[in-house]
C-alpha cells in the first residue's frame, strides 16, 4: 500500500511539474531594449561617426545596464572600449546624459566624487539614456573616440532613432 501511495505521489508530481513548465517564461522584461532596437540605434550612430570621420567605440546597454550591443570602428582607440561601455552604464544608472552628471559632480557640487562609485563611472559627455516612443528608458548608449562633443553627437544620433 505504501509503495502504491508513493508511486501515485510521484506520478502526480511529474504531471503537475510538466504542466508548470509547458509554457516558456517570458525572459525579456517589458521596457527593455530589444536586439532589433539596439541594431537600429547602432546603425544610426555609426552613420554619424562616419559622417564626422572619427573612428568610434559605440556601446549600447539594456535597461539593467548590461551590454547589449557594441561596435568598434577600424582605428578607434582601444582605450575607448571601456570608456564607451562605462558612459552607457553611467547614463543608465543615473537616467541622465553623462554631461549633466558631470556638471553635478564638480568640486563643491552635491555629487562630487561620484565617478569612483559603482566600480568606476565615466562622467564626461558621450553617454545618453535611450528613451522609446512611450517615454520609457530602455537602455543607454555610450560613445568614445573623439572629443566629448563629437562623442555626444554620435550618441544623440543613435538615441534619436527610437523616439
Rosetta silent file (secondary structure, phi, psi, omega in degrees, C-alpha in Angstrom):
SEQUENCE: XXXXXXXXXXXXXXXXXXXXXXXXXXXXXXXXXXXXXXXXXXXXXXXXXXXXXXXXXXXXXXXXXXXXXXXXXXXXXXXXXXXXXXXXXXXXXXXXXXXXXXXXXXXXXXXXXXXXXXXXXXXXXXXXXXXXXXXXXXXXXXXXXXXXXXXXXXXXXXXXXXX
SCORE:     score description
SCORE:     0.000 S_00000001
   1 L     0.000  -41.263 -179.034    0.000    0.000    0.000 S_00000001
   2 H   -64.561  -38.427  177.844    2.831    2.360    0.882 S_00000001
   3 H   -64.462  -38.818  179.353    4.511    1.698   -2.499 S_00000001
   4 H   -64.539  -44.435  179.486    1.261    2.477   -4.287 S_00000001
   5 H   -63.913  -42.651  179.466    0.849    5.787   -2.421 S_00000001
   6 H   -64.782  -40.515  178.260    4.457    6.753   -3.109 S_00000001
   7 H   -65.174  -41.846  179.218    4.053    5.883   -6.796 S_00000001
   8 H   -63.168  -42.485  178.397    0.842    7.898   -7.027 S_00000001
   9 H   -63.209  -42.787  179.479    2.524   10.936   -5.443 S_00000001
  10 H   -62.985  -44.688 -179.997    5.457   10.619   -7.836 S_00000001
  11 H   -63.690  -45.886  179.927    3.174   10.392  -10.893 S_00000001
  12 H   -63.626  -38.755  178.479    1.088   13.388   -9.773 S_00000001
  13 H   -62.689  -44.663  179.387    4.233   15.423   -9.097 S_00000001
  14 H   -63.997  -43.827 -179.977    5.583   14.712  -12.574 S_00000001
  15 H   -61.963  -46.786 -179.271    2.231   15.566  -14.196 S_00000001
  16 H   -69.314  -34.177  177.681    1.867   18.875  -12.351 S_00000001
  17 H   -65.871  -41.619  179.905    5.512   19.771  -12.969 S_00000001
  18 H   -62.683  -39.852  178.329    5.142   19.178  -16.696 S_00000001
  19 H   -64.379  -40.793 -178.536    2.115   21.478  -16.768 S_00000001
  20 H   -65.482  -31.164 -177.399    4.014   24.201  -14.920 S_00000001
  21 L  -100.440    5.283 -176.396    6.894   24.072  -17.429 S_00000001
  22 L   -62.798  -42.917  179.676    4.775   23.627  -20.550 S_00000001
  23 L   -97.251  132.217  177.809    4.865   27.331  -21.471 S_00000001
  24 L   -68.063  137.700  177.869    8.237   29.044  -21.708 S_00000001
  25 L   -72.397  153.442  175.211    8.535   32.007  -19.361 S_00000001
  26 L   -72.293  125.139 -174.297    8.976   35.493  -20.762 S_00000001
  27 L  -103.438  -21.282  177.595   12.683   36.215  -20.439 S_00000001
  28 L   -97.746  125.656 -178.510   12.867   39.781  -21.722 S_00000001
  29 L   -72.427  144.519  174.443   11.395   42.278  -19.320 S_00000001
  30 L   -58.928  139.779  179.872    8.852   44.780  -20.595 S_00000001
  31 L    86.724    6.578  178.027   10.590   48.092  -21.178 S_00000001
  32 L  -100.043  150.263 -179.319   13.939   46.525  -22.049 S_00000001
  33 L   -68.568  140.070  176.525   15.727   47.224  -25.308 S_00000001
  34 L   -92.593  164.573  176.949   15.437   44.581  -27.988 S_00000001
  35 H   -63.745  -38.786  178.785   18.282   43.463  -30.210 S_00000001
  36 H   -61.405  -43.010  177.121   16.461   44.937  -33.221 S_00000001
  37 H   -63.519  -44.536 -179.596   16.245   48.331  -31.483 S_00000001
  38 H   -60.111  -40.508  179.494   19.901   48.130  -30.462 S_00000001
  39 H   -67.087  -38.487  177.307   20.917   47.383  -34.054 S_00000001
  40 H   -63.922  -44.595  178.852   18.875   50.333  -35.365 S_00000001
  41 H   -63.577  -45.739  179.971   20.461   52.662  -32.809 S_00000001
  42 H   -60.216  -42.888  179.163   23.919   51.306  -33.560 S_00000001
  43 H   -61.736  -43.434  179.500   23.435   51.836  -37.311 S_00000001
  44 H   -65.823  -40.546  178.841   22.378   55.459  -36.825 S_00000001
  45 H   -65.700  -42.675  178.473   25.317   56.143  -34.503 S_00000001
  46 H   -61.990  -40.290  178.239   27.755   54.537  -36.948 S_00000001
  47 H   -59.323  -44.422  179.371   26.373   56.653  -39.784 S_00000001
  48 H   -65.055  -42.923  178.962   27.012   59.815  -37.752 S_00000001
  49 H   -60.794  -39.855  178.078   30.533   58.671  -36.819 S_00000001
  50 H   -67.406  -38.263  177.861   31.285   58.050  -40.489 S_00000001
  51 H   -59.469  -43.370 -177.146   29.892   61.494  -41.417 S_00000001
  52 H   -89.284   -1.046  174.873   32.223   63.260  -39.000 S_00000001
  53 L    58.692   42.351  176.086   35.103   60.925  -39.921 S_00000001
  54 L  -122.185  119.327  177.602   36.005   59.997  -36.324 S_00000001
  55 L   -69.000  127.998 -172.474   36.519   56.292  -35.521 S_00000001
  56 L  -123.856  156.412  165.876   34.343   55.466  -32.539 S_00000001
  57 E  -104.907  128.282 -176.353   33.581   52.782  -29.999 S_00000001
  58 E  -127.069  122.482 -178.916   29.821   52.561  -29.522 S_00000001
  59 E  -119.717  139.965  175.289   28.218   50.620  -26.676 S_00000001
  60 E  -124.671  128.364  177.596   24.548   50.005  -26.022 S_00000001
  61 E  -113.072  156.694  178.927   23.320   48.687  -22.681 S_00000001
  62 E   -82.953 -174.134 -177.299   19.914   47.351  -21.719 S_00000001
  63 L   -61.811  -23.473  178.339   17.608   48.677  -19.011 S_00000001
  64 L   -91.873    1.221 -179.626   19.692   46.899  -16.365 S_00000001
  65 L    84.711   15.906  179.882   22.964   48.416  -17.583 S_00000001
  66 L   -94.634  140.887 -178.795   24.173   45.182  -19.221 S_00000001
  67 E   -59.085  126.461  179.432   25.966   45.303  -22.559 S_00000001
  68 E  -109.272  -40.051 -179.556   23.515   44.575  -25.395 S_00000001
  69 E  -150.967  150.693 -179.512   25.476   45.657  -28.478 S_00000001
  70 E  -150.925  143.335  174.919   28.931   47.010  -29.236 S_00000001
  71 E  -142.805  131.849  175.058   30.820   48.190  -32.286 S_00000001
  72 E  -117.228  114.949  178.519   34.418   49.316  -32.614 S_00000001
  73 L   -70.390  157.328  175.622   35.221   51.035  -35.868 S_00000001
  74 L   -54.927  136.551  176.985   38.562   50.440  -37.542 S_00000001
  75 L    72.454    4.288  175.202   41.273   52.571  -35.897 S_00000001
  76 L   -69.423  145.548 -178.465   39.112   53.524  -32.891 S_00000001
  77 L   -57.842  132.884  176.292   41.151   53.809  -29.693 S_00000001
  78 L   -63.825  -39.115  179.721   41.447   50.547  -27.778 S_00000001
  79 L   -64.543  -18.804 -179.344   41.313   52.500  -24.514 S_00000001
  80 H   -84.316   -7.655  176.498   37.946   53.907  -25.528 S_00000001
  81 H   -59.216  -55.620 -179.334   36.277   50.495  -25.499 S_00000001
  82 H   -62.423  -39.085 -178.787   35.945   50.576  -21.716 S_00000001
  83 H   -63.603  -43.946 -178.822   35.088   54.277  -21.723 S_00000001
  84 H   -62.945  -42.261  179.322   32.188   53.833  -24.156 S_00000001
  85 H   -64.526  -44.342 -179.084   30.725   50.985  -22.109 S_00000001
  86 H   -68.383  -31.251  174.665   31.078   52.920  -18.847 S_00000001
  87 H   -63.640  -44.556  179.170   29.479   56.011  -20.394 S_00000001
  88 H   -62.949  -46.458  179.955   26.454   53.921  -21.379 S_00000001
  89 H   -61.340  -44.282 -179.988   26.262   52.279  -17.951 S_00000001
  90 H   -60.530  -46.214  179.556   26.619   55.639  -16.188 S_00000001
  91 H   -60.353  -38.265  179.959   23.832   57.198  -18.277 S_00000001
  92 H   -74.617  -42.969 -178.852   21.553   54.269  -17.445 S_00000001
  93 H   -60.008  -33.773 -175.902   22.393   54.053  -13.755 S_00000001
  94 H  -112.419    4.364  174.150   21.553   57.719  -13.245 S_00000001
  95 L    51.964   42.436  177.589   18.958   58.141  -16.023 S_00000001
  96 L  -156.814  157.171  175.176   20.606   61.237  -17.420 S_00000001
  97 L   -60.193  146.294 -179.098   23.199   62.191  -20.009 S_00000001
  98 H   -63.552  -27.154  176.070   26.729   61.915  -18.677 S_00000001
  99 H   -60.553  -42.911  179.646   27.260   65.601  -19.483 S_00000001
 100 H   -66.074  -39.151  178.431   24.540   66.505  -16.944 S_00000001
 101 H   -66.026  -36.691  178.885   26.063   64.217  -14.325 S_00000001
 102 H   -59.768  -41.652 -179.197   29.462   65.828  -14.898 S_00000001
 103 H   -63.444  -36.255 -178.363   28.046   69.244  -14.028 S_00000001
 104 H   -82.197   -5.674 -175.318   26.627   67.928  -10.750 S_00000001
 105 L  -112.697   13.321  177.960   29.870   66.179   -9.784 S_00000001
 106 L   -76.285  162.532  178.642   32.317   69.089   -9.878 S_00000001
 107 L   -52.170  131.180  179.967   34.126   70.283   -6.758 S_00000001
 108 L    86.431   -7.138  179.033   31.604   71.922   -4.447 S_00000001
 109 L   -94.685  160.569 -172.492   28.625   70.297   -6.182 S_00000001
 110 L   -61.904  -24.128 -177.242   26.345   67.754   -4.499 S_00000001
 111 L  -108.546   21.653 -179.829   27.653   64.710   -6.406 S_00000001
 112 L   -53.985  128.269  178.037   31.351   65.457   -6.152 S_00000001
 113 L    91.479   -0.876 -176.076   33.312   62.177   -6.257 S_00000001
 114 H   -61.280  -24.981 -176.303   30.500   60.059   -7.700 S_00000001
 115 H   -64.622  -15.104  178.611   32.747   58.809  -10.512 S_00000001
 116 H   -92.560   -0.695  177.284   34.546   56.485   -8.097 S_00000001
 117 L   -85.669  172.115  174.130   31.321   54.683   -7.155 S_00000001
 118 L    53.475   39.296 -178.783   29.865   51.646   -8.937 S_00000001
 119 L    61.412   26.857  176.675   33.293   50.267   -9.879 S_00000001
 120 L    96.621  123.637  178.265   34.064   53.486  -11.734 S_00000001
 121 L  -116.498  164.234  172.862   31.823   55.710  -13.795 S_00000001
 122 L  -116.328  121.101 -172.989   32.539   57.999  -16.722 S_00000001
 123 L  -113.409   15.522  172.459   31.057   61.430  -16.190 S_00000001
 124 L  -102.965  163.156 -169.323   32.050   63.361  -19.286 S_00000001
 125 L   -55.403  147.453  177.870   29.790   63.738  -22.316 S_00000001
 126 L   132.509   -3.769  175.630   29.025   60.826  -24.617 S_00000001
 127 E  -114.256  130.769 -175.045   26.563   58.740  -22.587 S_00000001
 128 E  -140.313  132.106  174.114   22.842   59.186  -23.231 S_00000001
 129 E   -63.114  149.893  176.127   19.768   57.318  -21.957 S_00000001
 130 E  -103.545  116.664 -176.156   17.673   55.616  -24.652 S_00000001
 131 E  -115.510  124.915 -177.598   14.018   56.602  -24.355 S_00000001
 132 L   -82.224 -178.353 -176.823   11.406   54.886  -26.514 S_00000001
 133 L   -65.554  -16.437  176.996    8.246   56.343  -28.055 S_00000001
 134 L   -93.242    9.275 -179.751    6.343   55.517  -24.829 S_00000001
 135 L    64.605   35.240  178.203    8.798   57.684  -22.852 S_00000001
 136 L  -109.194  131.378  175.187   10.338   54.631  -21.165 S_00000001
 137 E   -75.010  117.227 -175.854   14.097   54.394  -20.599 S_00000001
 138 E  -108.603   -0.260 -178.644   15.003   51.093  -22.252 S_00000001
 139 E   160.658 -155.302  178.763   18.787   51.365  -22.000 S_00000001
 140 E  -158.957  160.010  176.820   21.587   53.770  -22.861 S_00000001
 141 E  -120.911  141.005  175.717   24.269   54.434  -25.449 S_00000001
 142 E  -129.692  135.067 -176.510   27.878   55.361  -24.751 S_00000001
 143 E  -130.785  138.218  177.754   30.326   56.621  -27.358 S_00000001
 144 E  -149.295  141.560  178.135   34.057   57.274  -27.131 S_00000001
 145 L   153.979  -23.289  179.544   36.792   58.033  -29.611 S_00000001
 146 L  -119.700 -155.477  172.725   36.599   61.737  -30.389 S_00000001
 147 L   -70.413  167.064 -179.933   36.168   64.910  -28.393 S_00000001
 148 H   -63.874  -33.238  177.802   33.357   64.841  -25.844 S_00000001
 149 H   -68.714  -38.945  176.743   31.211   66.938  -28.185 S_00000001
 150 H   -66.248  -43.877  178.379   31.840   64.508  -31.072 S_00000001
 151 H   -58.423  -46.640 -177.696   31.118   61.534  -28.814 S_00000001
 152 H   -65.928  -37.394  179.502   27.885   63.106  -27.629 S_00000001
 153 H   -64.290  -37.506  178.084   26.757   63.984  -31.180 S_00000001
 154 H   -69.127  -42.647  177.886   27.188   60.347  -32.229 S_00000001
 155 H   -62.288  -42.114 -179.496   25.308   59.134  -29.121 S_00000001
 156 H   -65.987  -37.610  177.942   22.477   61.607  -29.750 S_00000001
 157 H   -63.201  -39.440  176.836   22.197   60.485  -33.393 S_00000001
 158 H   -67.625  -45.483 -177.880   21.756   56.914  -32.194 S_00000001
 159 H   -64.229  -29.949 -174.692   19.283   57.836  -29.469 S_00000001
 160 H   -67.256  -23.737 -173.327   17.166   59.919  -31.855 S_00000001
 161 L   -77.324  -11.191 -179.573   16.042   56.961  -33.994 S_00000001
 162 L  -105.583   -1.082  178.666   13.848   55.320  -31.365 S_00000001
 163 L   -71.112    0.000    0.000   11.842   58.378  -30.298 S_00000001
